Short mmCIF file of C-alpha atoms in Angstrom, two decimals:
data_model
loop_
_atom_site.label_atom_id
_atom_site.label_comp_id
_atom_site.label_asym_id
_atom_site.label_seq_id
_atom_site.Cartn_x
_atom_site.Cartn_y
_atom_site.Cartn_z
CA MET A 1 12.52 -4.17 4.39
CA LEU A 2 10.62 -1.82 6.45
CA ASN A 3 8.48 -4.76 8.32
CA TYR A 4 11.73 -5.95 8.77
CA LEU A 5 13.32 -2.69 10.71
CA SER A 6 10.43 -2.37 12.19
CA LYS A 7 9.42 -5.70 13.20
CA ARG A 8 6.70 -6.75 12.37
CA GLU A 9 5.31 -9.35 10.04
CA ASN A 10 4.11 -8.68 6.96
CA PRO A 11 0.57 -10.14 6.92
CA SER A 12 -0.15 -10.29 2.77
CA GLY A 13 2.78 -12.30 2.30
CA PHE A 14 3.97 -10.56 -0.79
CA LEU A 15 7.80 -8.65 -0.37
CA ASN A 16 6.62 -5.35 -2.49
CA PHE A 17 3.80 -4.67 -4.94
CA LEU A 18 5.04 -3.33 -7.62
CA PRO A 19 4.22 -4.55 -12.26
CA SER A 20 7.16 -7.75 -11.55
CA GLU A 21 4.91 -9.19 -8.87
CA VAL A 22 1.39 -7.67 -10.05
CA GLU A 23 1.58 -9.59 -13.20
CA MET A 24 2.97 -12.77 -11.70
CA PHE A 25 0.50 -13.46 -8.63
CA GLY A 26 -2.12 -11.49 -10.00
CA GLU A 27 -3.73 -8.04 -8.67
CA GLU A 28 -6.61 -10.05 -7.62
CA LYS A 29 -4.60 -12.97 -5.74
CA MET A 30 -2.69 -9.92 -4.12
CA LEU A 31 -6.13 -7.90 -2.90
CA GLN A 32 -7.51 -10.54 -1.61
CA ARG A 33 -4.88 -11.43 0.83
CA LEU A 34 -4.93 -7.85 1.56
CA LYS A 35 -8.68 -7.24 2.40
CA SER A 36 -8.02 -10.75 4.72
CA SER A 37 -5.44 -9.78 6.01
CA SER A 38 -6.41 -6.53 6.68
CA PRO A 39 -3.30 -5.35 8.29
CA ARG A 40 -3.57 -2.27 11.04
CA PHE A 41 -0.95 0.19 8.86
CA ILE A 42 -0.19 0.19 5.32
CA LEU A 43 2.95 2.38 3.51
CA LEU A 44 3.11 3.31 0.13
CA VAL A 45 6.46 3.80 -0.26
CA HIS A 46 7.20 6.05 -3.53
CA THR A 47 8.89 4.32 -6.46
CA ASP A 48 9.19 4.97 -9.67
CA SER A 49 8.83 1.65 -12.34
CA SER A 50 9.13 3.24 -15.39
CA ASP A 51 11.68 0.48 -16.59
CA ASP A 52 9.14 -2.06 -16.07
CA GLY A 53 6.91 0.00 -18.48
CA PHE A 54 4.79 1.32 -15.13
CA ARG A 55 5.49 4.21 -14.04
CA PHE A 56 3.08 4.58 -10.67
CA PHE A 57 1.32 2.38 -8.39
CA GLY A 58 -2.11 2.85 -8.40
CA GLN A 59 -1.37 5.14 -11.98
CA ASP A 60 -0.67 3.06 -14.47
CA TYR A 61 -1.20 -0.71 -12.25
CA GLY A 62 -2.52 -1.71 -9.05
CA PHE A 63 -5.87 0.67 -10.03
CA GLY A 64 -7.95 -1.93 -7.38
CA ILE A 65 -4.88 -1.93 -4.98
CA TYR A 66 -4.85 1.38 -4.48
CA SER A 67 -8.68 2.17 -5.05
CA TRP A 68 -9.47 -0.42 -2.00
CA ILE A 69 -5.99 1.26 0.01
CA GLN A 70 -8.38 4.57 -0.44
CA SER A 71 -11.19 3.32 0.58
CA GLU A 72 -10.70 1.16 3.47
CA TYR A 73 -7.00 3.37 4.92
CA THR A 74 -6.93 7.11 6.26
CA PRO A 75 -3.83 8.71 5.93
CA VAL A 76 -2.22 9.52 9.42
CA ARG A 77 1.70 10.63 7.99
CA LYS A 78 3.97 11.84 4.64
CA ILE A 79 7.41 11.74 5.06
CA GLY A 80 8.83 13.25 2.09
CA ALA A 81 6.83 13.88 -0.54
CA MET A 82 3.71 12.51 -2.11
CA PRO A 83 4.04 9.08 -3.13
CA PHE A 84 3.52 8.43 -6.77
CA ARG A 85 3.51 12.51 -8.26
CA GLU A 86 6.30 13.50 -9.12
CA PRO A 87 9.29 11.23 -10.50
CA GLU A 88 12.42 12.67 -8.54
CA LYS A 89 10.60 13.31 -5.43
CA PHE A 90 10.99 10.55 -3.00
CA GLY A 91 8.52 10.10 -0.50
CA ILE A 92 6.15 7.39 2.35
CA LEU A 93 2.74 7.74 3.51
CA ILE A 94 0.94 6.00 5.90
CA LEU A 95 -1.63 4.90 5.69
CA LYS A 96 -4.12 3.15 9.20
CA ARG A 97 -6.94 1.10 8.46
CA ASN A 98 -10.72 3.14 9.26
CA GLU A 99 -12.33 1.82 12.05
CA PRO A 100 -15.67 -0.18 11.29
CA ALA A 101 -18.75 1.04 12.07
CA GLY A 102 -19.86 2.46 15.95
CA LEU A 103 -16.03 1.09 16.95
CA SER A 104 -13.44 4.15 18.02
CA ALA A 105 -9.87 3.75 19.33
CA HIS A 106 -12.56 4.09 23.10
CA ASN A 107 -14.52 1.13 22.18
CA PRO A 108 -12.85 -1.62 20.89
#
């Protein structure tokens, strides 16, 4: 929905990264798709997935994807609470892809 509202294409092809999708498609396949599409921005949107048997992305499932995001992206803005910390507090974390070594915004 956020891609649609912001008029941006979802380069991964996956609608979301909830436990059911990670189980259905496989975490490795989802991670490879993210790596190959290398989106400029990633939004981590708080979702409590307790109904699926897993509470939070990166803590209870999606470890590899979350780890890759942390190593390849830098937080640029937080809206509300930090996602995946407290069940009752909603928040979104916007992350921007890190520039490759030797490149900067002034030297593309």
